[in-house]
Amino acid sequence: MGGDEVILLNYWMSMFGARVRIALEEKGLNYEYREEDLQNKSPLLLQMNPVHKKIPVLIHNGKPICESNIIVQYIDEFWNDKAPLLPSDPYEKAQARFWADYIDKKLYDSGGKITWYKNKEDAEEGKKELLEIFKALEGALGDKPYFGGENFGYVDISLIGFYMRFHAYETIANFSIEAERPKLMAWVKRCLERKSVAKSLSDPKTVYETVLKFRKIRGLD
């Protein structure tokens, strides 16, 4: 597997792309990173993901794999000789997939109500939903260091990319995630101590400034 060609098409502030970067880093893989301009998508991106035309896309020996959680599972199955990301037990694996699916179905939309609000009611509604989602996730985390127990894994990878947006959520909706959901923020800090996470996430303050720029472009401010 040493001769594998691995290319990642991504956008720097994507929480979904961050999942793939973290998984690749956890496995200690060498890969080529290619930044995409989402306003002017490359022919390669359109060719490799003709259905959704979205990042991230992992290109492994010329073959594309799309959708971030599916890519993470692929990385775990193909490079299965080290740093397992999904549990081997079928029940625990099903639970991990449930929570990753929950994060996908809930968090992006609720967070989007805050970042792309048209009026303050939208942002307030997004904040309430976000805190409910975080409460459910704290319940799933329990007293474990990571969602999978002692080992950093699939659910942690699914969620931690959203940390890049936390500063934007808090500043726009005027609340503190640490004050409201301290257990979740303690988990965030544990994750950030991992080299794979720290080097794969963009600075939340830079992300917030970019969100403000996009709000102006979209005519929201």
mmCIF file of C-alpha atoms in Angstrom:
data_model
loop_
_atom_site.group_PDB
_atom_site.id
_atom_site.type_symbol
_atom_site.label_atom_id
_atom_site.label_comp_id
_atom_site.label_asym_id
_atom_site.label_seq_id
_atom_site.Cartn_x
_atom_site.Cartn_y
_atom_site.Cartn_z
ATOM 1 C CA MET A 1 0.000 0.000 0.000
ATOM 2 C CA GLY A 2 3.059 2.215 0.025
ATOM 3 C CA GLY A 3 2.565 3.120 -3.624
ATOM 4 C CA ASP A 4 -0.951 4.428 -3.165
ATOM 5 C CA GLU A 5 -1.757 7.791 -4.703
ATOM 6 C CA VAL A 6 -4.086 9.675 -2.355
ATOM 7 C CA ILE A 7 -5.486 13.117 -3.217
ATOM 8 C CA LEU A 8 -7.955 15.116 -1.132
ATOM 9 C CA LEU A 9 -10.110 17.808 -2.751
ATOM 10 C CA ASN A 10 -11.247 20.103 0.025
ATOM 11 C CA TYR A 11 -12.109 23.628 1.171
ATOM 12 C CA TRP A 12 -10.212 25.003 4.166
ATOM 13 C CA MET A 13 -13.161 25.813 6.437
ATOM 14 C CA SER A 14 -15.232 22.691 5.713
ATOM 15 C CA MET A 15 -16.066 20.694 8.848
ATOM 16 C CA PHE A 16 -16.745 17.748 6.519
ATOM 17 C CA GLY A 17 -13.335 17.971 4.876
ATOM 18 C CA ALA A 18 -11.764 18.191 8.335
ATOM 19 C CA ARG A 19 -13.108 14.692 9.061
ATOM 20 C CA VAL A 20 -11.153 13.271 6.141
ATOM 21 C CA ARG A 21 -7.978 15.159 7.032
ATOM 22 C CA ILE A 22 -8.129 13.873 10.623
ATOM 23 C CA ALA A 23 -8.726 10.282 9.502
ATOM 24 C CA LEU A 24 -5.766 10.447 7.092
ATOM 25 C CA GLU A 25 -3.561 11.916 9.830
ATOM 26 C CA GLU A 26 -4.670 9.296 12.374
ATOM 27 C CA LYS A 27 -3.609 6.594 9.913
ATOM 28 C CA GLY A 28 -0.310 8.372 9.256
ATOM 29 C CA LEU A 29 -0.925 8.529 5.501
ATOM 30 C CA ASN A 30 0.822 10.760 2.998
ATOM 31 C CA TYR A 31 -1.594 12.529 0.687
ATOM 32 C CA GLU A 32 -1.790 15.448 -1.679
ATOM 33 C CA TYR A 33 -4.062 18.254 -0.510
ATOM 34 C CA ARG A 34 -5.825 20.331 -3.159
ATOM 35 C CA GLU A 35 -7.790 23.401 -2.126
ATOM 36 C CA GLU A 36 -10.975 24.025 -4.135
ATOM 37 C CA ASP A 37 -12.543 27.385 -4.963
ATOM 38 C CA LEU A 38 -16.221 26.635 -4.357
ATOM 39 C CA GLN A 39 -17.268 29.615 -6.489
ATOM 40 C CA ASN A 40 -15.239 28.211 -9.385
ATOM 41 C CA LYS A 41 -15.061 24.429 -8.988
ATOM 42 C CA SER A 42 -12.233 22.603 -10.716
ATOM 43 C CA PRO A 43 -12.926 20.259 -13.661
ATOM 44 C CA LEU A 44 -11.399 17.488 -11.504
ATOM 45 C CA LEU A 45 -13.966 18.017 -8.730
ATOM 46 C CA LEU A 46 -16.864 18.022 -11.227
ATOM 47 C CA GLN A 47 -15.478 14.891 -12.877
ATOM 48 C CA MET A 48 -14.855 13.047 -9.595
ATOM 49 C CA ASN A 49 -18.143 13.998 -7.906
ATOM 50 C CA PRO A 50 -20.610 14.522 -10.771
ATOM 51 C CA VAL A 51 -23.658 13.759 -8.585
ATOM 52 C CA HIS A 52 -23.242 16.277 -5.730
ATOM 53 C CA LYS A 53 -20.368 18.400 -7.112
ATOM 54 C CA LYS A 54 -19.233 18.917 -3.500
ATOM 55 C CA ILE A 55 -16.077 18.603 -1.449
ATOM 56 C CA PRO A 56 -14.587 16.631 0.189
ATOM 57 C CA VAL A 57 -13.580 14.013 -2.374
ATOM 58 C CA LEU A 58 -10.876 11.449 -1.722
ATOM 59 C CA ILE A 59 -9.200 10.181 -4.890
ATOM 60 C CA HIS A 60 -7.434 6.892 -4.222
ATOM 61 C CA ASN A 61 -5.397 5.577 -7.160
ATOM 62 C CA GLY A 62 -7.635 7.517 -9.545
ATOM 63 C CA LYS A 63 -10.929 6.345 -8.010
ATOM 64 C CA PRO A 64 -13.171 8.846 -6.192
ATOM 65 C CA ILE A 65 -14.888 8.325 -2.836
ATOM 66 C CA CYS A 66 -17.450 11.001 -1.868
ATOM 67 C CA GLU A 67 -19.331 12.067 1.289
ATOM 68 C CA SER A 68 -17.171 12.634 4.368
ATOM 69 C CA ASN A 69 -18.419 9.894 6.728
ATOM 70 C CA ILE A 70 -18.306 7.358 3.889
ATOM 71 C CA ILE A 71 -14.730 8.455 3.113
ATOM 72 C CA VAL A 72 -13.724 8.034 6.782
ATOM 73 C CA GLN A 73 -15.196 4.501 6.790
ATOM 74 C CA TYR A 74 -13.345 3.710 3.554
ATOM 75 C CA ILE A 75 -10.039 4.966 5.005
ATOM 76 C CA ASP A 76 -10.606 2.824 8.102
ATOM 77 C CA GLU A 77 -11.416 -0.306 6.072
ATOM 78 C CA PHE A 78 -8.669 0.068 3.473
ATOM 79 C CA TRP A 79 -5.839 1.022 5.855
ATOM 80 C CA ASN A 80 -6.967 -1.353 8.593
ATOM 81 C CA ASP A 81 -3.521 -2.192 9.968
ATOM 82 C CA LYS A 82 -3.342 0.713 12.465
ATOM 83 C CA ALA A 83 -5.367 3.264 14.459
ATOM 84 C CA PRO A 84 -8.855 1.690 14.081
ATOM 85 C CA LEU A 85 -11.504 4.409 13.857
ATOM 86 C CA LEU A 86 -14.667 2.282 14.064
ATOM 87 C CA PRO A 87 -15.199 -0.321 16.803
ATOM 88 C CA SER A 88 -14.980 -3.981 15.755
ATOM 89 C CA ASP A 89 -18.062 -5.019 17.774
ATOM 90 C CA PRO A 90 -21.161 -4.893 15.485
ATOM 91 C CA TYR A 91 -23.396 -3.286 18.140
ATOM 92 C CA GLU A 92 -20.834 -0.619 19.053
ATOM 93 C CA LYS A 93 -20.216 0.020 15.355
ATOM 94 C CA ALA A 94 -23.971 0.524 14.802
ATOM 95 C CA GLN A 95 -24.076 2.974 17.734
ATOM 96 C CA ALA A 96 -21.139 4.944 16.321
ATOM 97 C CA ARG A 97 -22.860 5.145 12.931
ATOM 98 C CA PHE A 98 -26.097 6.254 14.614
ATOM 99 C CA TRP A 99 -24.399 9.207 16.327
ATOM 100 C CA ALA A 100 -22.423 10.216 13.244
ATOM 101 C CA ASP A 101 -25.705 10.173 11.298
ATOM 102 C CA TYR A 102 -27.386 12.224 14.060
ATOM 103 C CA ILE A 103 -24.612 14.841 13.819
ATOM 104 C CA ASP A 104 -25.031 15.000 10.023
ATOM 105 C CA LYS A 105 -28.818 15.325 10.136
ATOM 106 C CA LYS A 106 -29.003 17.888 12.930
ATOM 107 C CA LEU A 107 -25.942 19.995 13.549
ATOM 108 C CA TYR A 108 -25.222 21.586 10.177
ATOM 109 C CA ASP A 109 -28.789 22.872 9.708
ATOM 110 C CA SER A 110 -29.181 24.183 13.258
ATOM 111 C CA GLY A 111 -25.782 25.869 13.124
ATOM 112 C CA GLY A 112 -26.709 27.343 9.746
ATOM 113 C CA LYS A 113 -29.733 29.048 11.320
ATOM 114 C CA ILE A 114 -27.236 31.004 13.408
ATOM 115 C CA THR A 115 -24.531 31.755 10.825
ATOM 116 C CA TRP A 116 -26.922 32.614 7.984
ATOM 117 C CA TYR A 117 -29.770 34.130 10.041
ATOM 118 C CA LYS A 118 -32.102 36.596 8.325
ATOM 119 C CA ASN A 119 -33.510 37.846 11.632
ATOM 120 C CA LYS A 120 -32.615 37.435 15.312
ATOM 121 C CA GLU A 121 -35.439 34.900 15.808
ATOM 122 C CA ASP A 122 -33.678 32.523 13.398
ATOM 123 C CA ALA A 123 -30.431 32.799 15.350
ATOM 124 C CA GLU A 124 -32.262 32.291 18.649
ATOM 125 C CA GLU A 125 -34.021 29.195 17.300
ATOM 126 C CA GLY A 126 -30.696 27.856 16.015
ATOM 127 C CA LYS A 127 -29.105 28.409 19.422
ATOM 128 C CA LYS A 128 -31.895 26.502 21.216
ATOM 129 C CA GLU A 129 -31.623 23.602 18.759
ATOM 130 C CA LEU A 130 -27.839 23.572 19.040
ATOM 131 C CA LEU A 131 -27.923 23.362 22.823
ATOM 132 C CA GLU A 132 -30.437 20.488 22.658
ATOM 133 C CA ILE A 133 -28.216 18.631 20.182
ATOM 134 C CA PHE A 134 -25.170 19.223 22.394
ATOM 135 C CA LYS A 135 -27.136 17.960 25.407
ATOM 136 C CA ALA A 136 -27.949 14.721 23.570
ATOM 137 C CA LEU A 137 -24.291 14.386 22.541
ATOM 138 C CA GLU A 138 -23.125 14.946 26.127
ATOM 139 C CA GLY A 139 -25.468 12.096 27.102
ATOM 140 C CA ALA A 140 -23.867 9.846 24.484
ATOM 141 C CA LEU A 141 -20.388 10.847 25.661
ATOM 142 C CA GLY A 142 -21.207 10.122 29.311
ATOM 143 C CA ASP A 143 -18.094 10.043 31.480
ATOM 144 C CA LYS A 144 -15.897 8.588 28.754
ATOM 145 C CA PRO A 145 -12.921 10.572 27.411
ATOM 146 C CA TYR A 146 -14.095 9.971 23.824
ATOM 147 C CA PHE A 147 -17.377 8.861 22.256
ATOM 148 C CA GLY A 148 -15.946 5.406 21.568
ATOM 149 C CA GLY A 149 -14.558 5.031 25.112
ATOM 150 C CA GLU A 150 -10.831 5.275 25.757
ATOM 151 C CA ASN A 151 -9.950 5.602 22.078
ATOM 152 C CA PHE A 152 -10.488 8.578 19.771
ATOM 153 C CA GLY A 153 -12.584 7.392 16.825
ATOM 154 C CA TYR A 154 -15.387 7.721 14.309
ATOM 155 C CA VAL A 155 -17.935 9.832 16.253
ATOM 156 C CA ASP A 156 -15.215 12.141 17.573
ATOM 157 C CA ILE A 157 -14.039 12.672 13.990
ATOM 158 C CA SER A 158 -17.623 13.338 12.828
ATOM 159 C CA LEU A 159 -18.162 16.041 15.433
ATOM 160 C CA ILE A 160 -14.868 17.821 16.103
ATOM 161 C CA GLY A 161 -14.758 19.633 12.733
ATOM 162 C CA PHE A 162 -17.749 21.690 13.869
ATOM 163 C CA TYR A 163 -15.528 23.249 16.525
ATOM 164 C CA MET A 164 -14.275 25.547 13.735
ATOM 165 C CA ARG A 165 -17.754 27.152 13.759
ATOM 166 C CA PHE A 166 -18.193 27.371 17.536
ATOM 167 C CA HIS A 167 -16.769 30.908 17.771
ATOM 168 C CA ALA A 168 -19.148 32.053 15.005
ATOM 169 C CA TYR A 169 -22.148 30.397 16.717
ATOM 170 C CA GLU A 170 -21.271 31.947 20.101
ATOM 171 C CA THR A 171 -20.494 35.437 18.815
ATOM 172 C CA ILE A 172 -23.518 35.735 16.524
ATOM 173 C CA ALA A 173 -26.053 34.169 18.933
ATOM 174 C CA ASN A 174 -24.417 35.682 22.040
ATOM 175 C CA PHE A 175 -23.870 32.644 24.256
ATOM 176 C CA SER A 176 -21.059 30.481 25.644
ATOM 177 C CA ILE A 177 -20.941 26.796 24.753
ATOM 178 C CA GLU A 178 -18.496 26.218 27.613
ATOM 179 C CA ALA A 179 -20.899 27.759 30.136
ATOM 180 C CA GLU A 180 -23.901 25.843 28.764
ATOM 181 C CA ARG A 181 -22.282 22.513 27.880
ATOM 182 C CA PRO A 182 -19.018 22.194 29.856
ATOM 183 C CA LYS A 183 -18.668 18.444 29.340
ATOM 184 C CA LEU A 184 -18.722 18.886 25.565
ATOM 185 C CA MET A 185 -16.064 21.622 25.721
ATOM 186 C CA ALA A 186 -13.862 19.433 27.943
ATOM 187 C CA TRP A 187 -14.104 16.785 25.181
ATOM 188 C CA VAL A 188 -13.200 19.439 22.543
ATOM 189 C CA LYS A 189 -10.056 20.341 24.510
ATOM 190 C CA ARG A 190 -9.058 16.664 24.731
ATOM 191 C CA CYS A 191 -9.467 16.310 20.970
ATOM 192 C CA LEU A 192 -7.434 19.475 20.272
ATOM 193 C CA GLU A 193 -4.498 17.937 22.152
ATOM 194 C CA ARG A 194 -4.237 15.368 19.368
ATOM 195 C CA LYS A 195 -1.829 16.357 16.610
ATOM 196 C CA SER A 196 -4.161 14.885 13.959
ATOM 197 C CA VAL A 197 -6.952 17.239 15.061
ATOM 198 C CA ALA A 198 -4.903 20.363 15.771
ATOM 199 C CA LYS A 199 -3.290 20.369 12.319
ATOM 200 C CA SER A 200 -6.541 19.585 10.461
ATOM 201 C CA LEU A 201 -8.771 22.361 11.837
ATOM 202 C CA SER A 202 -8.763 25.986 10.715
ATOM 203 C CA ASP A 203 -8.725 28.784 13.276
ATOM 204 C CA PRO A 204 -12.296 29.449 14.549
ATOM 205 C CA LYS A 205 -11.746 33.228 14.587
ATOM 206 C CA THR A 206 -10.643 33.218 10.931
ATOM 207 C CA VAL A 207 -13.689 31.079 10.105
ATOM 208 C CA TYR A 208 -15.930 33.624 11.894
ATOM 209 C CA GLU A 209 -14.408 36.516 9.915
ATOM 210 C CA THR A 210 -15.013 34.581 6.691
ATOM 211 C CA VAL A 211 -18.624 33.878 7.695
ATOM 212 C CA LEU A 212 -19.102 37.656 8.117
ATOM 213 C CA LYS A 213 -17.656 38.244 4.630
ATOM 214 C CA PHE A 214 -20.005 35.631 3.148
ATOM 215 C CA ARG A 215 -22.957 37.229 4.957
ATOM 216 C CA LYS A 216 -22.157 40.514 3.182
ATOM 217 C CA ILE A 217 -21.804 38.762 -0.180
ATOM 218 C CA ARG A 218 -25.161 37.055 0.350
ATOM 219 C CA GLY A 219 -26.762 40.385 1.244
ATOM 220 C CA LEU A 220 -27.617 39.273 4.787
ATOM 221 C CA ASP A 221 -25.824 42.182 6.463
#
